[in-house]
mmCIF file of C-alpha atoms in Angstrom:
data_model
loop_
_atom_site.group_PDB
_atom_site.id
_atom_site.type_symbol
_atom_site.label_atom_id
_atom_site.label_comp_id
_atom_site.label_asym_id
_atom_site.label_seq_id
_atom_site.Cartn_x
_atom_site.Cartn_y
_atom_site.Cartn_z
ATOM 1 C CA MET U 1 -13.504 20.926 -113.404
ATOM 2 C CA ARG U 2 -13.906 24.344 -112.142
ATOM 3 C CA PRO U 3 -11.084 26.052 -110.566
ATOM 4 C CA LYS U 4 -11.374 28.135 -107.303
ATOM 5 C CA GLY U 5 -10.640 31.270 -105.890
ATOM 6 C CA VAL U 6 -10.554 33.118 -109.377
ATOM 7 C CA TRP U 7 -8.098 36.135 -110.334
ATOM 8 C CA ILE U 8 -7.378 37.616 -107.007
ATOM 9 C CA SER U 9 -6.024 41.268 -107.418
ATOM 10 C CA ARG U 10 -3.127 41.822 -105.387
ATOM 11 C CA LEU U 11 -4.232 45.447 -104.019
ATOM 12 C CA GLU U 12 -7.282 43.804 -102.220
ATOM 13 C CA SER U 13 -4.658 41.636 -99.823
ATOM 14 C CA ARG U 14 -5.564 44.040 -97.209
ATOM 15 C CA PHE U 15 -9.416 43.059 -97.013
ATOM 16 C CA PHE U 16 -8.885 39.504 -97.987
ATOM 17 C CA ARG U 17 -8.559 36.415 -95.487
ATOM 18 C CA HIS U 18 -6.994 33.326 -96.786
ATOM 19 C CA GLU U 19 -8.501 31.505 -93.449
ATOM 20 C CA SER U 20 -11.921 32.202 -94.571
ATOM 21 C CA ALA U 21 -11.770 30.421 -97.830
ATOM 22 C CA THR U 22 -13.933 27.486 -97.099
ATOM 23 C CA GLY U 23 -16.710 29.289 -95.756
ATOM 24 C CA ARG U 24 -16.624 31.225 -99.114
ATOM 25 C CA ASP U 25 -16.273 27.604 -100.794
ATOM 26 C CA LEU U 26 -19.380 26.329 -98.939
ATOM 27 C CA GLY U 27 -21.283 29.646 -100.138
ATOM 28 C CA VAL U 28 -20.393 29.139 -103.657
ATOM 29 C CA LEU U 29 -21.567 25.506 -103.800
ATOM 30 C CA ALA U 30 -24.988 26.491 -101.958
ATOM 31 C CA ALA U 31 -25.292 29.463 -104.536
ATOM 32 C CA ALA U 32 -24.446 26.925 -107.639
ATOM 33 C CA LEU U 33 -26.998 24.195 -106.339
ATOM 34 C CA TYR U 34 -29.313 26.939 -105.987
ATOM 35 C CA LYS U 35 -29.115 28.246 -109.740
ATOM 36 C CA LYS U 36 -28.964 24.552 -110.854
ATOM 37 C CA SER U 37 -32.852 23.981 -109.143
ATOM 38 C CA LYS U 38 -34.323 27.654 -109.717
ATOM 39 C CA ALA U 39 -32.690 28.588 -112.765
ATOM 40 C CA ARG U 40 -31.969 31.955 -111.639
ATOM 41 C CA LEU U 41 -29.731 33.530 -109.089
ATOM 42 C CA ARG U 42 -29.732 37.013 -107.871
ATOM 43 C CA ILE U 43 -27.414 37.606 -104.938
ATOM 44 C CA LEU U 44 -26.714 40.643 -102.418
ATOM 45 C CA ASP U 45 -23.449 40.702 -100.679
ATOM 46 C CA GLY U 46 -24.158 42.811 -97.912
ATOM 47 C CA LEU U 47 -20.935 43.447 -96.738
ATOM 48 C CA CYS U 48 -18.659 42.754 -99.668
ATOM 49 C CA GLY U 49 -14.889 43.862 -98.591
ATOM 50 C CA CYS U 50 -12.477 43.600 -101.744
ATOM 51 C CA GLY U 51 -15.483 41.894 -103.785
ATOM 52 C CA ILE U 52 -13.744 38.501 -104.254
ATOM 53 C CA ARG U 53 -16.743 36.686 -102.665
ATOM 54 C CA SER U 54 -19.035 38.388 -105.338
ATOM 55 C CA LEU U 55 -16.727 37.780 -107.823
ATOM 56 C CA ARG U 56 -16.816 34.100 -107.300
ATOM 57 C CA TYR U 57 -20.511 34.013 -107.086
ATOM 58 C CA LEU U 58 -20.412 35.405 -110.793
ATOM 59 C CA VAL U 59 -18.034 33.066 -111.961
ATOM 60 C CA GLU U 60 -18.384 29.887 -110.190
ATOM 61 C CA ALA U 61 -22.084 29.902 -109.130
ATOM 62 C CA GLU U 62 -23.114 31.506 -112.620
ATOM 63 C CA ALA U 63 -25.205 34.326 -110.709
ATOM 64 C CA ASP U 64 -27.459 36.255 -112.933
ATOM 65 C CA PHE U 65 -26.840 39.277 -110.839
ATOM 66 C CA VAL U 66 -24.693 40.387 -107.882
ATOM 67 C CA LEU U 67 -25.267 43.791 -105.933
ATOM 68 C CA ALA U 68 -21.889 44.053 -104.159
ATOM 69 C CA ASN U 69 -22.141 46.279 -101.191
ATOM 70 C CA ASP U 70 -19.766 47.704 -98.490
ATOM 71 C CA ALA U 71 -19.978 50.755 -96.502
ATOM 72 C CA ASN U 72 -16.444 51.751 -96.841
ATOM 73 C CA ASP U 73 -16.213 53.522 -100.481
ATOM 74 C CA ASP U 74 -11.933 53.345 -99.808
ATOM 75 C CA CYS U 75 -12.784 50.069 -100.999
ATOM 76 C CA ARG U 76 -14.496 51.184 -104.435
ATOM 77 C CA ASP U 77 -11.502 50.902 -106.802
ATOM 78 C CA VAL U 78 -10.266 47.398 -105.876
ATOM 79 C CA ILE U 79 -14.023 46.115 -106.001
ATOM 80 C CA CYS U 80 -14.486 47.179 -109.262
ATOM 81 C CA ARG U 81 -11.175 45.953 -110.387
ATOM 82 C CA ASN U 82 -12.138 42.706 -109.073
ATOM 83 C CA LEU U 83 -15.834 42.368 -110.538
ATOM 84 C CA SER U 84 -14.373 43.837 -113.996
ATOM 85 C CA LYS U 85 -13.197 40.688 -114.573
ATOM 86 C CA VAL U 86 -16.731 39.834 -115.362
ATOM 87 C CA PRO U 87 -18.837 41.965 -118.228
ATOM 88 C CA ARG U 88 -20.530 44.499 -116.664
ATOM 89 C CA GLY U 89 -23.590 43.704 -118.791
ATOM 90 C CA SER U 90 -26.097 46.367 -120.072
ATOM 91 C CA ASP U 91 -27.752 48.904 -117.936
ATOM 92 C CA ASP U 92 -30.988 47.015 -118.589
ATOM 93 C CA GLU U 93 -29.578 43.893 -117.536
ATOM 94 C CA PRO U 94 -26.337 44.459 -115.491
ATOM 95 C CA ARG U 95 -24.563 41.552 -114.117
ATOM 96 C CA TRP U 96 -23.502 43.331 -111.135
ATOM 97 C CA THR U 97 -23.410 46.809 -109.277
ATOM 98 C CA VAL U 98 -21.401 48.344 -106.690
ATOM 99 C CA THR U 99 -22.867 50.381 -103.690
ATOM 100 C CA HIS U 100 -21.389 52.002 -100.673
ATOM 101 C CA THR U 101 -24.057 52.491 -97.943
ATOM 102 C CA ASP U 102 -24.846 50.977 -94.914
ATOM 103 C CA ALA U 103 -26.307 47.348 -95.449
ATOM 104 C CA ASN U 104 -29.416 47.719 -93.502
ATOM 105 C CA ARG U 105 -30.195 50.680 -95.709
ATOM 106 C CA VAL U 106 -29.484 48.787 -98.671
ATOM 107 C CA MET U 107 -31.611 45.797 -97.875
ATOM 108 C CA THR U 108 -34.546 48.062 -96.888
ATOM 109 C CA GLU U 109 -34.316 49.935 -99.987
ATOM 110 C CA CYS U 110 -34.578 46.613 -102.084
ATOM 111 C CA TYR U 111 -37.636 45.443 -100.056
ATOM 112 C CA LEU U 112 -39.537 48.771 -100.394
ATOM 113 C CA GLN U 113 -38.809 48.511 -104.375
ATOM 114 C CA ARG U 114 -39.712 44.894 -104.269
ATOM 115 C CA GLU U 115 -36.465 43.903 -105.590
ATOM 116 C CA PHE U 116 -35.919 40.757 -104.036
ATOM 117 C CA PHE U 117 -32.957 38.161 -103.910
ATOM 118 C CA ASP U 118 -32.454 34.195 -103.949
ATOM 119 C CA LEU U 119 -29.360 34.560 -101.541
ATOM 120 C CA ILE U 120 -28.146 37.156 -99.218
ATOM 121 C CA ASP U 121 -24.774 36.614 -97.821
ATOM 122 C CA ILE U 122 -23.875 39.053 -94.591
ATOM 123 C CA ASP U 123 -20.379 38.410 -93.741
ATOM 124 C CA SER U 124 -20.052 40.573 -90.628
ATOM 125 C CA PHE U 125 -17.746 41.383 -87.890
ATOM 126 C CA GLY U 126 -18.898 40.794 -84.440
ATOM 127 C CA SER U 127 -22.635 40.159 -83.981
ATOM 128 C CA ASP U 128 -25.001 40.419 -87.243
ATOM 129 C CA SER U 129 -28.211 40.556 -85.399
ATOM 130 C CA SER U 130 -28.958 43.937 -86.432
ATOM 131 C CA PHE U 131 -29.210 42.656 -90.184
ATOM 132 C CA LEU U 132 -31.445 39.732 -89.560
ATOM 133 C CA ARG U 133 -34.859 41.461 -90.149
ATOM 134 C CA PRO U 134 -33.612 43.548 -93.063
ATOM 135 C CA ALA U 135 -32.156 40.641 -94.744
ATOM 136 C CA ILE U 136 -35.020 38.362 -94.209
ATOM 137 C CA THR U 137 -37.584 40.979 -95.649
ATOM 138 C CA ALA U 138 -35.397 41.438 -98.873
ATOM 139 C CA LEU U 139 -35.147 37.796 -99.328
ATOM 140 C CA ARG U 140 -37.404 35.852 -101.868
ATOM 141 C CA PHE U 141 -39.387 33.033 -100.688
ATOM 142 C CA ASP U 142 -37.622 29.695 -100.666
ATOM 143 C CA GLY U 143 -34.208 32.088 -100.567
ATOM 144 C CA LEU U 144 -30.992 31.466 -98.739
ATOM 145 C CA LEU U 145 -29.654 33.591 -96.042
ATOM 146 C CA TYR U 146 -25.932 33.024 -95.317
ATOM 147 C CA LEU U 147 -25.013 34.719 -91.725
ATOM 148 C CA THR U 148 -21.998 35.259 -90.109
ATOM 149 C CA SER U 149 -21.138 35.792 -86.474
ATOM 150 C CA THR U 150 -17.420 36.342 -84.612
ATOM 151 C CA ASP U 151 -18.866 36.801 -81.320
ATOM 152 C CA GLY U 152 -16.894 34.162 -79.401
ATOM 153 C CA TYR U 153 -17.515 35.907 -75.962
ATOM 154 C CA SER U 154 -21.537 35.615 -76.209
ATOM 155 C CA SER U 155 -21.403 32.048 -77.378
ATOM 156 C CA GLY U 156 -18.923 31.332 -74.558
ATOM 157 C CA GLY U 157 -21.168 32.588 -72.116
ATOM 158 C CA HIS U 158 -19.062 35.802 -71.274
ATOM 159 C CA ARG U 159 -21.759 38.390 -71.970
ATOM 160 C CA PRO U 160 -25.023 36.798 -71.261
ATOM 161 C CA HIS U 161 -26.869 40.080 -71.348
ATOM 162 C CA HIS U 162 -25.283 41.048 -74.727
ATOM 163 C CA SER U 163 -26.537 37.488 -76.310
ATOM 164 C CA LEU U 164 -30.097 38.366 -74.750
ATOM 165 C CA ALA U 165 -30.044 41.657 -76.608
ATOM 166 C CA ALA U 166 -28.426 40.551 -79.842
ATOM 167 C CA TYR U 167 -30.175 37.086 -80.255
ATOM 168 C CA GLY U 168 -32.939 36.779 -77.627
ATOM 169 C CA ALA U 169 -30.910 34.015 -75.651
ATOM 170 C CA TYR U 170 -29.391 34.183 -72.336
ATOM 171 C CA VAL U 171 -26.076 31.951 -72.896
ATOM 172 C CA ARG U 172 -24.165 30.743 -70.021
ATOM 173 C CA PRO U 173 -20.811 29.164 -70.085
ATOM 174 C CA LEU U 174 -21.221 25.656 -71.541
ATOM 175 C CA PRO U 175 -18.283 23.075 -72.594
ATOM 176 C CA TYR U 176 -19.832 22.874 -76.089
ATOM 177 C CA SER U 177 -19.765 26.696 -76.345
ATOM 178 C CA ASN U 178 -18.975 26.790 -79.890
ATOM 179 C CA GLU U 179 -21.869 24.835 -81.080
ATOM 180 C CA ILE U 180 -23.839 26.898 -78.841
ATOM 181 C CA GLY U 181 -22.585 29.806 -80.902
ATOM 182 C CA LEU U 182 -24.283 28.116 -83.979
ATOM 183 C CA ARG U 183 -27.282 27.645 -82.258
ATOM 184 C CA MET U 184 -27.574 31.076 -80.834
ATOM 185 C CA LEU U 185 -27.134 32.670 -84.551
ATOM 186 C CA ILE U 186 -29.764 30.179 -86.030
ATOM 187 C CA GLY U 187 -32.159 30.791 -83.081
ATOM 188 C CA GLY U 188 -31.755 34.652 -83.446
ATOM 189 C CA ALA U 189 -32.699 33.984 -87.055
ATOM 190 C CA VAL U 190 -35.776 31.841 -86.526
ATOM 191 C CA ARG U 191 -36.866 34.547 -83.690
ATOM 192 C CA GLU U 192 -36.849 37.346 -86.476
ATOM 193 C CA ALA U 193 -38.434 35.300 -89.046
ATOM 194 C CA SER U 194 -41.388 34.186 -87.059
ATOM 195 C CA VAL U 195 -42.317 37.735 -86.407
ATOM 196 C CA LEU U 196 -42.613 38.170 -89.949
ATOM 197 C CA GLY U 197 -44.737 34.510 -89.946
ATOM 198 C CA LEU U 198 -41.683 32.676 -91.743
ATOM 199 C CA ARG U 199 -39.679 29.764 -90.931
ATOM 200 C CA VAL U 200 -36.136 29.028 -90.818
ATOM 201 C CA VAL U 201 -34.420 25.911 -91.755
ATOM 202 C CA PRO U 202 -30.485 25.598 -91.667
ATOM 203 C CA LEU U 203 -29.031 23.752 -94.370
ATOM 204 C CA PHE U 204 -25.664 23.800 -93.310
ATOM 205 C CA SER U 205 -23.502 25.251 -90.051
ATOM 206 C CA TYR U 206 -20.012 25.656 -90.019
ATOM 207 C CA TYR U 207 -17.516 26.662 -87.571
ATOM 208 C CA SER U 208 -14.080 27.651 -87.882
ATOM 209 C CA TYR U 209 -11.646 28.264 -85.054
ATOM 210 C CA HIS U 210 -10.217 31.575 -86.932
ATOM 211 C CA GLY U 211 -11.838 34.475 -85.201
ATOM 212 C CA PRO U 212 -13.878 32.291 -84.106
ATOM 213 C CA VAL U 213 -16.339 32.420 -87.041
ATOM 214 C CA PHE U 214 -19.965 30.975 -86.944
ATOM 215 C CA ARG U 215 -21.394 30.529 -90.348
ATOM 216 C CA VAL U 216 -25.208 29.170 -91.180
ATOM 217 C CA MET U 217 -27.154 29.023 -94.542
ATOM 218 C CA LEU U 218 -30.616 29.024 -93.799
ATOM 219 C CA ARG U 219 -33.516 28.300 -96.008
ATOM 220 C CA VAL U 220 -36.561 30.868 -95.565
ATOM 221 C CA ASN U 221 -39.761 30.173 -96.342
ATOM 222 C CA ARG U 222 -43.986 30.651 -94.983
ATOM 223 C CA GLY U 223 -44.596 29.095 -91.831
ATOM 224 C CA LYS U 224 -43.554 28.484 -88.115
ATOM 225 C CA LEU U 225 -41.146 26.104 -86.747
ATOM 226 C CA SER U 226 -40.837 25.851 -82.852
ATOM 227 C CA ASP U 227 -37.190 24.308 -82.597
ATOM 228 C CA ASN U 228 -36.154 27.098 -79.959
ATOM 229 C CA SER U 229 -35.854 25.541 -76.674
ATOM 230 C CA PHE U 230 -33.598 25.793 -73.450
ATOM 231 C CA VAL U 231 -30.581 23.402 -72.833
ATOM 232 C CA SER U 232 -29.450 22.750 -69.497
ATOM 233 C CA TYR U 233 -25.942 21.308 -68.385
ATOM 234 C CA CYS U 234 -25.185 19.484 -65.093
ATOM 235 C CA HIS U 235 -21.408 20.518 -63.751
ATOM 236 C CA GLN U 236 -21.980 17.747 -61.460
ATOM 237 C CA CYS U 237 -22.323 14.854 -63.436
ATOM 238 C CA GLY U 238 -21.867 16.239 -67.237
ATOM 239 C CA ASN U 239 -25.506 15.460 -68.441
ATOM 240 C CA SER U 240 -27.245 17.846 -70.741
ATOM 241 C CA GLN U 241 -30.885 18.225 -71.669
ATOM 242 C CA THR U 242 -33.243 20.216 -73.505
ATOM 243 C CA PHE U 243 -36.599 21.826 -72.197
ATOM 244 C CA SER U 244 -39.389 23.743 -73.794
ATOM 245 C CA TRP U 245 -40.933 26.849 -72.762
ATOM 246 C CA ASP U 246 -43.390 24.761 -70.751
ATOM 247 C CA GLU U 247 -41.219 22.844 -68.902
ATOM 248 C CA LEU U 248 -39.043 25.597 -67.434
ATOM 249 C CA GLY U 249 -40.738 25.035 -64.176
ATOM 250 C CA GLN U 250 -39.734 21.531 -64.302
ATOM 251 C CA ILE U 251 -36.084 21.447 -64.881
ATOM 252 C CA SER U 252 -34.240 18.636 -62.992
ATOM 253 C CA CYS U 253 -31.249 16.286 -63.503
ATOM 254 C CA SER U 254 -31.206 12.654 -62.774
ATOM 255 C CA CYS U 255 -28.503 12.964 -60.574
ATOM 256 C CA GLY U 256 -30.473 14.981 -58.177
ATOM 257 C CA ASN U 257 -27.820 18.006 -57.611
ATOM 258 C CA SER U 258 -30.134 20.668 -59.344
ATOM 259 C CA LYS U 259 -28.134 23.542 -58.128
ATOM 260 C CA SER U 260 -25.454 22.248 -60.321
ATOM 261 C CA ILE U 261 -27.379 23.080 -63.352
ATOM 262 C CA VAL U 262 -26.969 25.928 -65.715
ATOM 263 C CA ILE U 263 -29.522 26.896 -68.053
ATOM 264 C CA SER U 264 -28.860 28.805 -71.553
ATOM 265 C CA GLY U 265 -31.573 29.780 -73.979
ATOM 266 C CA PRO U 266 -34.019 29.944 -75.895
ATOM 267 C CA LEU U 267 -31.530 28.266 -78.751
ATOM 268 C CA TRP U 268 -32.118 26.510 -81.868
ATOM 269 C CA THR U 269 -32.142 22.851 -80.783
ATOM 270 C CA GLY U 270 -32.889 21.407 -83.953
ATOM 271 C CA PRO U 271 -30.695 19.979 -86.530
ATOM 272 C CA LEU U 272 -27.598 22.169 -87.772
ATOM 273 C CA HIS U 273 -27.367 20.518 -91.073
ATOM 274 C CA ASP U 274 -29.566 19.003 -94.050
ATOM 275 C CA ALA U 275 -27.919 15.653 -94.804
ATOM 276 C CA SER U 276 -29.673 15.349 -98.454
ATOM 277 C CA TYR U 277 -28.410 18.918 -99.303
ATOM 278 C CA LEU U 278 -24.949 18.590 -98.105
ATOM 279 C CA THR U 279 -24.708 15.093 -100.295
ATOM 280 C CA GLU U 280 -25.614 17.505 -103.031
ATOM 281 C CA MET U 281 -22.981 19.955 -102.169
ATOM 282 C CA LEU U 282 -20.343 17.322 -101.877
ATOM 283 C CA ASN U 283 -21.477 15.728 -105.280
ATOM 284 C CA LEU U 284 -21.014 19.222 -106.754
ATOM 285 C CA ALA U 285 -17.633 19.820 -105.180
ATOM 286 C CA LYS U 286 -16.345 16.185 -106.566
ATOM 287 C CA GLU U 287 -17.796 17.173 -109.960
ATOM 288 C CA TRP U 288 -16.051 20.646 -110.003
ATOM 289 C CA GLY U 289 -12.593 18.775 -108.679
ATOM 290 C CA TRP U 290 -12.813 20.569 -105.342
ATOM 291 C CA ALA U 291 -12.684 17.206 -103.544
ATOM 292 C CA SER U 292 -9.153 16.063 -104.572
ATOM 293 C CA GLY U 293 -5.862 16.941 -104.018
ATOM 294 C CA ASP U 294 -4.088 18.264 -100.747
ATOM 295 C CA THR U 295 -6.082 21.295 -100.057
ATOM 296 C CA GLU U 296 -9.380 20.284 -101.358
ATOM 297 C CA THR U 297 -9.169 17.116 -99.103
ATOM 298 C CA ALA U 298 -10.184 19.293 -96.359
ATOM 299 C CA LEU U 299 -13.440 20.445 -97.927
ATOM 300 C CA GLU U 300 -14.359 16.696 -98.592
ATOM 301 C CA LYS U 301 -13.860 15.902 -95.433
ATOM 302 C CA LEU U 302 -15.876 18.795 -93.424
ATOM 303 C CA LEU U 303 -18.656 18.028 -95.832
ATOM 304 C CA LYS U 304 -18.596 13.905 -95.038
ATOM 305 C CA GLN U 305 -18.111 15.108 -91.247
ATOM 306 C CA MET U 306 -21.568 17.368 -91.345
ATOM 307 C CA VAL U 307 -23.228 14.625 -93.202
ATOM 308 C CA ASP U 308 -22.635 12.530 -90.145
ATOM 309 C CA GLU U 309 -23.415 14.675 -87.558
ATOM 310 C CA SER U 310 -26.942 15.187 -89.308
ATOM 311 C CA ASP U 311 -28.234 11.663 -87.830
ATOM 312 C CA PRO U 312 -31.314 12.817 -86.529
ATOM 313 C CA ARG U 313 -30.757 10.587 -83.527
ATOM 314 C CA LEU U 314 -27.840 12.852 -82.390
ATOM 315 C CA PRO U 315 -28.590 15.468 -79.856
ATOM 316 C CA PHE U 316 -27.340 18.852 -79.468
ATOM 317 C CA GLY U 317 -23.692 19.693 -78.191
ATOM 318 C CA TYR U 318 -20.681 17.512 -78.077
ATOM 319 C CA ILE U 319 -18.691 15.566 -75.526
ATOM 320 C CA LYS U 320 -15.049 16.176 -75.141
ATOM 321 C CA LEU U 321 -13.048 13.072 -74.574
ATOM 322 C CA ASP U 322 -10.776 14.878 -72.255
ATOM 323 C CA GLU U 323 -14.049 15.810 -69.940
ATOM 324 C CA VAL U 324 -14.812 12.131 -70.217
ATOM 325 C CA ALA U 325 -11.296 11.232 -69.400
ATOM 326 C CA SER U 326 -11.412 13.653 -66.405
ATOM 327 C CA ARG U 327 -14.570 12.512 -64.984
ATOM 328 C CA ALA U 328 -13.523 8.855 -65.302
ATOM 329 C CA LYS U 329 -10.196 9.798 -63.825
ATOM 330 C CA VAL U 330 -8.504 7.795 -66.792
ATOM 331 C CA ASN U 331 -6.379 8.751 -69.705
ATOM 332 C CA SER U 332 -8.230 9.777 -72.809
ATOM 333 C CA PRO U 333 -9.254 7.009 -74.681
ATOM 334 C CA PRO U 334 -8.273 7.058 -78.674
ATOM 335 C CA LEU U 335 -11.299 8.965 -80.509
ATOM 336 C CA ARG U 336 -11.918 5.876 -82.931
ATOM 337 C CA THR U 337 -11.495 3.140 -80.043
ATOM 338 C CA MET U 338 -14.256 5.458 -78.372
ATOM 339 C CA MET U 339 -16.512 5.633 -81.102
ATOM 340 C CA ASP U 340 -16.483 1.758 -81.962
ATOM 341 C CA ALA U 341 -17.295 0.882 -78.519
ATOM 342 C CA ILE U 342 -20.248 3.311 -78.263
ATOM 343 C CA GLN U 343 -21.521 2.345 -81.362
ATOM 344 C CA LYS U 344 -21.117 -1.684 -80.687
ATOM 345 C CA PRO U 345 -21.495 -1.942 -76.985
ATOM 346 C CA ASP U 346 -21.834 -5.509 -77.422
ATOM 347 C CA MET U 347 -17.869 -5.553 -77.718
ATOM 348 C CA LEU U 348 -17.691 -4.852 -73.850
ATOM 349 C CA VAL U 349 -18.991 -7.038 -70.986
ATOM 350 C CA ASN U 350 -22.723 -5.890 -69.475
ATOM 351 C CA LEU U 351 -23.473 -3.282 -72.062
ATOM 352 C CA LEU U 352 -26.459 -3.010 -74.246
ATOM 353 C CA GLN U 353 -27.064 -5.190 -77.204
ATOM 354 C CA GLU U 354 -28.150 -1.856 -79.263
ATOM 355 C CA GLY U 355 -25.330 0.687 -79.841
ATOM 356 C CA TYR U 356 -25.722 4.449 -79.586
ATOM 357 C CA ALA U 357 -25.703 6.700 -82.478
ATOM 358 C CA VAL U 358 -22.387 8.720 -82.563
ATOM 359 C CA SER U 359 -19.942 10.811 -85.013
ATOM 360 C CA ARG U 360 -16.888 13.568 -85.061
ATOM 361 C CA SER U 361 -17.708 16.718 -84.500
ATOM 362 C CA HIS U 362 -16.378 19.196 -87.167
ATOM 363 C CA ILE U 363 -16.271 21.724 -84.639
ATOM 364 C CA ILE U 364 -13.505 20.370 -82.414
ATOM 365 C CA SER U 365 -11.269 17.030 -83.459
ATOM 366 C CA ASN U 366 -11.058 15.621 -79.853
ATOM 367 C CA ALA U 367 -14.833 15.320 -79.538
ATOM 368 C CA ILE U 368 -17.746 13.314 -80.528
ATOM 369 C CA LYS U 369 -21.698 13.694 -80.845
ATOM 370 C CA THR U 370 -23.812 11.006 -79.459
ATOM 371 C CA ASN U 371 -26.845 10.010 -77.652
ATOM 372 C CA CYS U 372 -24.803 8.158 -75.359
ATOM 373 C CA PRO U 373 -25.338 9.667 -71.812
ATOM 374 C CA MET U 374 -22.220 10.770 -70.100
ATOM 375 C CA ALA U 375 -22.368 8.143 -67.054
ATOM 376 C CA GLU U 376 -22.457 5.586 -69.897
ATOM 377 C CA CYS U 377 -19.281 7.522 -71.801
ATOM 378 C CA ILE U 378 -17.380 7.311 -68.531
ATOM 379 C CA ARG U 379 -18.359 3.612 -67.800
ATOM 380 C CA ILE U 380 -17.046 2.965 -71.398
ATOM 381 C CA ALA U 381 -13.974 4.918 -71.111
ATOM 382 C CA LYS U 382 -12.948 2.730 -67.753
ATOM 383 C CA GLU U 383 -13.646 -0.299 -69.474
ATOM 384 C CA LEU U 384 -11.438 0.623 -72.484
ATOM 385 C CA GLN U 385 -8.603 1.780 -70.537
ATOM 386 C CA PRO U 386 -6.923 -1.853 -69.588
ATOM 387 C CA ARG U 387 -7.518 -2.495 -73.365
ATOM 388 C CA ALA U 388 -5.583 0.676 -74.608
ATOM 389 C CA TYR U 389 -2.731 -0.189 -71.769
ATOM 390 C CA ALA U 390 -2.570 -3.606 -73.139
ATOM 391 C CA GLU U 391 -2.487 -2.494 -76.743
ATOM 392 C CA VAL U 392 0.421 0.027 -75.571
ATOM 393 C CA LEU U 393 2.346 -2.977 -74.254
#
């Protein structure tokens, strides 16, 4: 049993967001798994705020050392007060240290001094693209990079030139914009890492509506990965597709209306999560007692939904049932009923014997991730309507 959120000082309330607790929980679980597998854990908390996240890494993840940095030196007293709950250690082997300078400068200096870290946490406000290159260079091979973006305007396609400058992706408005925000962030890291001959693999990707907040945990290693592609969405039929760089001149839609297609990219189009890693996180959460009780149940539910989303058959994006209902001109079907029908199409007349893959989306409650085409979803929704009406009666 391991309690969460230890010893929070009242003086830090101006810097502390309770809504971000889940993101911190996920980071601590990942850090603890790293310590368990590698028997070491050096962490750089680049924008540590009040220092509570750094404290949790020290106490709950049992980090050997945490460098807690925040450019605002007004925070020093509260950071030191919070971290002082853990013995600082000796000058030769300190458990933690506090600095107040630009995060990019700290990471660059660590790289130049060959002081590499196992996990670097960049919990920034707005876009964190300027931190990507310095963070990657200061990270140990096979290390973890925990990134944040709160740039909902860019992910929503409202500032395509800004997303192009920040992440190298021209993003247009799409119905699954919140997932695009995660893929834009991962894609930016993939681009920066590839310049250095490195590859990036997401272990989990988390969206929270407050902010909004996009958080991704990435593992960085030698090699290259080419899962950055372009995504298309057809406003006419609702169909989505991916296209590689080589296919850019061949973009079309099966409905035949190419003028209704919008293209965004390049973006990360690979999996958002690693199912086996999430299972380890879930098991650890249960071991610590974090997956029981009223508030902790939300963490368990989230991790299970992420595992379901990791099905390799599931494509990028999600489908809102409201959009399906609007296109089918029917009432929105119940989520569970729709999922069952997609998974077991033999329930209905004239459907294929093999079902499609489908899961809930952790990003939005009334949406599904599925490889079932939009046209088929529309047809299923129409056939479900008489049944739903009969059940009401």
